[in-house]
Amino acid sequence: YLFGFCLQDSYFRTYRDADVPARSQLGSLISDLFSDAKVRAHIHSSNPEIEASVRANSTEGYVFIINHEGTQPQATIHLAELSFRIKHMVDVDTGEPVPFRAIRDGIEFPITAAFDSTRLLRVSH
């Protein structure tokens, strides 16, 4: 796909102009393009202001949830296609289990990440 504009500049401009509808439309456009190209991430946050990433080997992994400066702290995280079936997830900071539900290709769970915070979760089989 070839765009006639810079995606990053356009996205940042939606913040400068406080243009939430344009930001949402741009996010939907990118999501639709990746879907059309059959490109899927191992992890996805429903809230574009909350970053989600995963690092895993064949038996365990860590999920990083980062809210750099988002005002809405809630997100639903979709995690799929790891090389093991997730049976346990624990918040590393508190030691508490993190509830999740199995879905067709992985797991899904709600998470709250306060403004300027990082959550670290350990997943294992």
XYZ file of C-alpha atoms in Angstrom:
125
model
C 0.000 0.000 0.000
C 1.233 3.453 -0.870
C -0.044 6.508 0.962
C 0.167 10.054 -0.301
C 0.825 11.335 3.209
C 3.007 10.585 6.242
C 1.087 8.369 8.668
C 3.111 9.388 11.707
C 2.766 13.137 11.056
C -0.952 12.726 10.393
C -1.425 10.728 13.595
C 0.472 13.261 15.724
C -1.519 16.102 14.164
C -4.753 14.503 15.457
C -3.373 15.045 18.969
C -2.303 18.610 18.289
C -5.735 19.392 16.850
C -7.597 17.300 19.468
C -9.282 15.534 16.538
C -10.451 12.263 18.105
C -12.673 11.233 15.139
C -9.770 11.626 12.668
C -7.479 9.648 14.995
C -10.045 6.868 15.202
C -10.496 6.832 11.422
C -6.738 6.657 10.858
C -6.478 3.783 13.333
C -9.296 1.933 11.573
C -7.632 2.475 8.186
C -4.351 0.964 9.385
C -6.134 -1.928 11.083
C -8.104 -2.678 7.910
C -4.945 -2.582 5.770
C -3.116 -5.036 8.016
C -6.158 -7.284 8.055
C -6.386 -7.197 4.260
C -2.684 -8.058 3.997
C -3.178 -10.948 6.487
C -0.672 -9.408 8.912
C -1.484 -10.081 12.555
C 0.401 -9.073 15.654
C 0.952 -11.510 18.494
C -0.470 -8.883 20.822
C -2.970 -6.055 20.375
C -4.381 -3.396 22.689
C -7.923 -2.158 22.107
C -6.789 1.248 23.361
C -4.310 2.815 20.907
C -2.886 4.961 23.709
C -1.852 1.897 25.721
C 1.112 0.022 24.294
C 1.220 -3.767 24.598
C 4.210 -5.933 23.715
C 5.283 -9.492 24.407
C 8.615 -11.304 24.671
C 8.396 -15.086 24.933
C 10.285 -18.319 24.459
C 8.790 -21.812 24.120
C 7.587 -22.089 27.746
C 7.072 -18.616 29.209
C 6.940 -14.947 28.386
C 6.456 -11.418 29.619
C 3.767 -8.982 28.584
C 4.522 -5.268 28.883
C 1.582 -2.873 29.186
C 2.646 0.775 29.001
C 0.529 3.884 29.295
C 2.883 6.681 28.283
C 0.355 9.496 28.517
C -3.104 8.156 27.727
C -6.004 9.578 29.691
C -8.141 6.435 29.400
C -6.451 3.706 31.493
C -8.577 0.725 30.383
C -7.840 -1.631 27.515
C -8.581 -5.157 26.391
C -5.477 -7.058 25.369
C -5.564 -9.845 22.792
C -2.575 -12.229 22.937
C -2.209 -15.043 20.400
C 0.061 -17.356 18.478
C 2.703 -18.008 21.108
C 4.534 -21.337 20.968
C 2.736 -22.567 24.103
C -0.791 -22.578 25.495
C -1.106 -19.972 28.235
C -2.364 -21.445 31.494
C -1.104 -18.864 34.001
C -0.658 -15.110 34.047
C 0.711 -13.177 37.027
C 1.336 -9.486 37.668
C 5.078 -9.403 38.447
C 4.785 -6.341 40.706
C 1.994 -7.633 42.966
C 2.320 -11.406 42.534
C -1.427 -11.551 41.929
C -2.911 -13.715 39.170
C -4.353 -11.828 36.213
C -7.676 -13.257 35.020
C -8.025 -13.976 31.306
C -10.317 -15.902 29.024
C -9.409 -18.303 26.267
C -10.477 -17.331 22.768
C -10.149 -19.131 19.449
C -6.516 -18.229 18.786
C -5.153 -17.222 22.194
C -6.331 -15.260 25.219
C -7.972 -11.943 25.966
C -7.975 -9.940 29.186
C -8.995 -6.513 30.468
C -6.261 -4.380 31.982
C -5.983 -1.013 33.675
C -2.765 0.945 33.293
C -2.714 4.328 34.971
C -1.260 7.403 33.280
C 2.557 7.136 32.969
C 2.700 3.551 34.255
C 4.062 0.195 33.155
C 2.554 -3.175 34.017
C 4.651 -6.331 33.654
C 2.864 -9.677 33.440
C 4.435 -13.144 33.329
C 2.673 -15.754 31.191
C 3.448 -19.475 31.326
C 2.078 -22.872 30.411
